[in-house]
Short mmCIF file of C-alpha atoms in Angstrom, two decimals:
data_model
loop_
_atom_site.label_atom_id
_atom_site.label_comp_id
_atom_site.label_asym_id
_atom_site.label_seq_id
_atom_site.Cartn_x
_atom_site.Cartn_y
_atom_site.Cartn_z
CA UNK A 1 16.63 -10.94 12.00
CA UNK A 2 14.91 -8.20 10.71
CA UNK A 3 11.65 -7.37 13.45
CA UNK A 4 8.71 -6.99 12.21
CA UNK A 5 6.78 -3.74 12.55
CA UNK A 6 3.01 -4.59 12.66
CA UNK A 7 0.76 -2.02 10.88
CA UNK A 8 -0.94 0.73 13.14
CA UNK A 9 -3.32 3.20 12.00
CA UNK A 10 -1.61 6.09 11.59
CA UNK A 11 1.77 4.91 12.17
CA UNK A 12 4.54 6.39 9.35
CA UNK A 13 6.22 3.26 8.97
CA UNK A 14 5.46 -0.31 9.23
CA UNK A 15 6.25 -3.41 7.25
CA UNK A 16 3.57 -3.65 4.01
CA UNK A 17 0.83 -6.37 4.44
CA UNK A 18 1.30 -6.09 0.67
CA UNK A 19 4.94 -6.27 -0.17
CA UNK A 20 6.25 -6.94 2.87
CA UNK A 21 8.53 -4.18 2.99
CA UNK A 22 9.49 -1.77 5.67
CA UNK A 23 8.25 1.37 4.26
CA UNK A 24 7.06 5.15 4.23
CA UNK A 25 2.98 5.01 4.47
CA UNK A 26 1.16 7.68 3.10
CA UNK A 27 -1.97 8.71 4.71
CA UNK A 28 -5.33 9.79 3.87
CA UNK A 29 -8.85 10.20 5.01
CA UNK A 30 -10.34 11.53 2.13
CA UNK A 31 -11.59 8.06 0.83
CA UNK A 32 -13.80 9.15 -2.27
CA UNK A 33 -16.81 6.24 -3.64
CA UNK A 34 -18.31 6.52 -6.80
CA UNK A 35 -21.51 4.60 -7.43
CA UNK A 36 -23.20 3.87 -10.61
CA UNK A 37 -26.64 2.09 -10.56
CA UNK A 38 -30.25 1.55 -12.35
CA UNK A 39 -33.58 3.26 -11.23
CA UNK A 40 -36.73 1.78 -11.59
CA UNK A 41 -37.11 3.94 -14.34
CA UNK A 42 -34.13 2.67 -16.17
CA UNK A 43 -32.65 5.95 -15.83
CA UNK A 44 -28.81 6.00 -14.44
CA UNK A 45 -27.50 7.90 -11.55
CA UNK A 46 -24.12 8.87 -10.37
CA UNK A 47 -23.49 9.29 -6.86
CA UNK A 48 -20.12 10.90 -5.20
CA UNK A 49 -19.64 11.16 -1.75
CA UNK A 50 -16.82 10.58 0.68
CA UNK A 51 -16.52 7.32 3.42
CA UNK A 52 -16.68 8.00 6.80
CA UNK A 53 -13.96 6.78 9.52
CA UNK A 54 -12.44 5.18 6.61
CA UNK A 55 -8.34 5.76 5.85
CA UNK A 56 -5.82 4.62 3.26
CA UNK A 57 -2.27 4.06 3.78
CA UNK A 58 -0.15 4.05 0.38
CA UNK A 59 2.85 2.05 0.87
CA UNK A 60 6.27 4.08 -0.65
CA UNK A 61 7.56 1.14 -1.71
CA UNK A 62 5.01 -1.03 -4.02
CA UNK A 63 2.54 2.37 -4.21
CA UNK A 64 -0.59 -0.48 -2.70
CA UNK A 65 -2.84 0.52 0.17
CA UNK A 66 -3.88 -0.60 3.19
CA UNK A 67 -7.68 0.26 3.71
CA UNK A 68 -9.00 0.96 7.26
CA UNK A 69 -12.11 1.28 8.93
CA UNK A 70 -13.00 2.89 12.10
CA UNK A 71 -8.46 2.33 12.88
CA UNK A 72 -9.00 -1.38 11.87
CA UNK A 73 -6.91 -2.49 8.86
CA UNK A 74 -9.46 -4.16 6.35
CA UNK A 75 -7.35 -4.88 3.06
CA UNK A 76 -5.65 -6.83 3.05
CA UNK A 77 -7.05 -9.42 4.11
CA UNK A 78 -3.71 -10.46 5.93
CA UNK A 79 -3.09 -7.81 7.91
CA UNK A 80 -0.64 -7.91 10.37
CA UNK A 81 0.67 -11.38 10.10
CA UNK A 82 4.63 -10.66 8.74
CA UNK A 83 5.53 -12.42 5.55
CA UNK A 84 7.10 -15.91 5.91
CA UNK A 85 10.56 -16.56 6.19
CA UNK A 86 12.31 -17.05 2.85
CA UNK A 87 14.24 -19.76 3.81
CA UNK A 88 11.19 -21.73 4.61
CA UNK A 89 10.96 -24.99 1.84
CA UNK A 90 7.94 -24.60 -0.67
CA UNK A 91 5.70 -26.70 1.00
CA UNK A 92 5.21 -25.65 4.26
CA UNK A 93 5.60 -21.59 3.35
CA UNK A 94 2.10 -22.47 1.12
CA UNK A 95 1.08 -23.80 4.80
CA UNK A 96 2.01 -20.44 6.48
CA UNK A 97 0.60 -18.19 3.61
CA UNK A 98 -2.81 -20.03 3.59
CA UNK A 99 -2.94 -19.50 7.31
CA UNK A 100 -1.51 -16.06 7.14
CA UNK A 101 -4.82 -15.25 4.34
CA UNK A 102 -7.58 -17.40 6.33
CA UNK A 103 -6.13 -15.38 9.87
CA UNK A 104 -8.84 -12.89 10.02
CA UNK A 105 -11.35 -15.14 9.07
CA UNK A 106 -10.40 -17.83 11.12
CA UNK A 107 -7.94 -17.95 14.12
CA UNK A 108 -8.51 -21.82 14.49
CA UNK A 109 -7.94 -22.71 11.18
CA UNK A 110 -4.85 -20.17 10.80
CA UNK A 111 -3.35 -22.21 13.95
CA UNK A 112 -4.13 -25.59 13.12
CA UNK A 113 -2.64 -24.68 9.40
CA UNK A 114 0.27 -23.39 11.39
CA UNK A 115 0.61 -26.29 13.69
CA UNK A 116 0.92 -28.91 10.39
CA UNK A 117 3.75 -26.56 9.18
CA UNK A 118 5.27 -26.94 12.08
CA UNK A 119 5.15 -31.32 12.12
CA UNK A 120 6.49 -30.79 8.23
CA UNK A 121 9.77 -28.56 10.18
CA UNK A 122 10.15 -31.28 11.91
CA UNK A 123 10.29 -33.64 9.36
CA UNK A 124 12.62 -31.56 7.55
CA UNK A 125 14.76 -31.38 10.43
CA UNK A 126 15.14 -34.94 10.10
CA UNK A 127 12.37 -36.67 12.15
CA UNK A 128 10.02 -38.97 11.17
CA UNK A 129 6.42 -36.54 11.43
CA UNK A 130 4.19 -39.36 12.86
CA UNK A 131 3.79 -37.60 16.32
CA UNK A 132 5.09 -33.88 16.13
CA UNK A 133 5.86 -34.53 20.28
CA UNK A 134 7.53 -36.91 20.08
CA UNK A 135 9.53 -35.30 17.23
CA UNK A 136 10.66 -32.12 19.49
CA UNK A 137 11.19 -34.51 22.36
CA UNK A 138 14.26 -35.97 19.30
CA UNK A 139 14.86 -32.69 19.09
CA UNK A 140 15.45 -31.81 22.32
CA UNK A 141 17.92 -34.61 22.97
CA UNK A 142 19.95 -33.77 20.41
CA UNK A 143 20.34 -30.30 21.71
CA UNK A 144 17.62 -28.31 20.37
CA UNK A 145 18.05 -24.73 22.75
CA UNK A 146 15.46 -24.54 24.75
CA UNK A 147 13.50 -21.00 23.23
CA UNK A 148 12.94 -23.33 19.96
CA UNK A 149 11.22 -26.08 21.83
CA UNK A 150 9.66 -23.56 23.39
CA UNK A 151 8.34 -22.10 20.76
CA UNK A 152 7.74 -25.27 18.67
CA UNK A 153 5.74 -26.63 21.71
CA UNK A 154 3.62 -23.10 22.00
CA UNK A 155 2.31 -23.92 17.66
CA UNK A 156 1.77 -27.64 18.61
CA UNK A 157 -0.48 -26.71 21.61
CA UNK A 158 -2.27 -23.94 20.38
CA UNK A 159 -2.87 -25.78 17.35
CA UNK A 160 -4.35 -28.17 19.02
CA UNK A 161 -6.30 -26.59 20.55
CA UNK A 162 -7.70 -24.83 17.84
CA UNK A 163 -9.18 -28.08 16.91
CA UNK A 164 -10.31 -29.87 19.93
CA UNK A 165 -11.96 -28.28 22.63
CA UNK A 166 -9.66 -26.38 25.18
CA UNK A 167 -8.63 -23.56 26.96
CA UNK A 168 -8.19 -21.15 24.43
CA UNK A 169 -9.91 -19.23 22.27
CA UNK A 170 -8.24 -18.09 19.11
CA UNK A 171 -11.88 -16.08 18.51
CA UNK A 172 -11.41 -13.74 21.40
CA UNK A 173 -7.27 -13.62 21.63
CA UNK A 174 -6.60 -13.22 18.23
CA UNK A 175 -3.03 -12.10 19.12
CA UNK A 176 -2.64 -15.88 20.25
CA UNK A 177 -2.79 -16.56 16.49
CA UNK A 178 -1.03 -13.98 15.40
CA UNK A 179 1.80 -14.66 17.71
CA UNK A 180 2.45 -18.12 16.13
CA UNK A 181 3.29 -16.66 12.75
CA UNK A 182 6.39 -15.40 14.41
CA UNK A 183 7.27 -18.24 16.22
CA UNK A 184 7.41 -20.34 12.92
CA UNK A 185 9.70 -17.65 11.10
CA UNK A 186 11.75 -17.50 14.44
CA UNK A 187 11.92 -21.12 14.24
CA UNK A 188 13.38 -21.34 10.47
CA UNK A 189 15.45 -18.28 11.12
CA UNK A 190 17.49 -19.92 13.79
CA UNK A 191 17.28 -23.80 12.52
CA UNK A 192 17.71 -23.40 9.03
CA UNK A 193 18.31 -19.39 7.54
CA UNK A 194 21.14 -19.75 10.16
CA UNK A 195 23.12 -23.12 9.60
CA UNK A 196 22.60 -21.94 5.81
CA UNK A 197 24.85 -18.96 6.24
CA UNK A 198 27.00 -20.27 8.18
CA UNK A 199 27.88 -23.59 6.13
CA UNK A 200 27.83 -21.13 2.83
CA UNK A 201 30.32 -18.61 4.30
CA UNK A 202 32.47 -21.81 5.25
CA UNK A 203 32.66 -23.70 2.28
CA UNK A 204 32.75 -20.33 0.80
CA UNK A 205 36.25 -18.79 2.68
CA UNK A 206 37.98 -21.77 4.26
CA UNK A 207 40.79 -23.44 2.21
CA UNK A 208 39.86 -27.72 1.32
CA UNK A 209 43.44 -28.43 3.17
CA UNK A 210 42.04 -26.38 6.29
CA UNK A 211 38.33 -28.22 6.18
CA UNK A 212 40.65 -31.35 6.23
CA UNK A 213 42.39 -30.72 9.19
CA UNK A 214 39.58 -29.70 11.04
CA UNK A 215 37.36 -32.62 9.96
CA UNK A 216 40.65 -34.84 11.51
CA UNK A 217 40.43 -32.85 13.91
CA UNK A 218 37.08 -33.38 15.17
CA UNK A 219 36.74 -37.61 14.46
#
């Protein structure tokens, strides 16, 4: 799994917030604004001026831009969030992307959506889905690695605090919400993507006769 390189002002390359590809970025501080309006007498007025404290970064892969004011990305709104793991089931990926789209507007809402995504992930992994805490406990009993338990519980607990009075204020600590997206992708990578890759290799490269002997061995 490739490490996500978050966009940072004047950084030469990062994962593009538009296309999700790790690509070089062409920076410019010469951001021109062209404004056309009508004067009170009905005459048209054209104005050109350079925006202050404003920069753009153009992705060399997709040619789309990100827009920065006072060293902070303001467009696209999804900003520093990594793309969803492509192996996430579509209905869970939809929750992830919705959370991604509202993060900078409502980090609490984004955390709550990611908690919902994790609850659906537990169902996808064979759990009941009625109580996310019980589902995680069940997965632990089935041999869930401790790091994955901690990732699942992190999203669960922060998501709960997002919608109920608690000790975590995501409006003041938005970086906590940012981290949850990475946890969801890591959970997917370890519990879905890696087993999928191993199964595909095994099915393609191991002869049927040997597979049968392995099954007999493990009965």
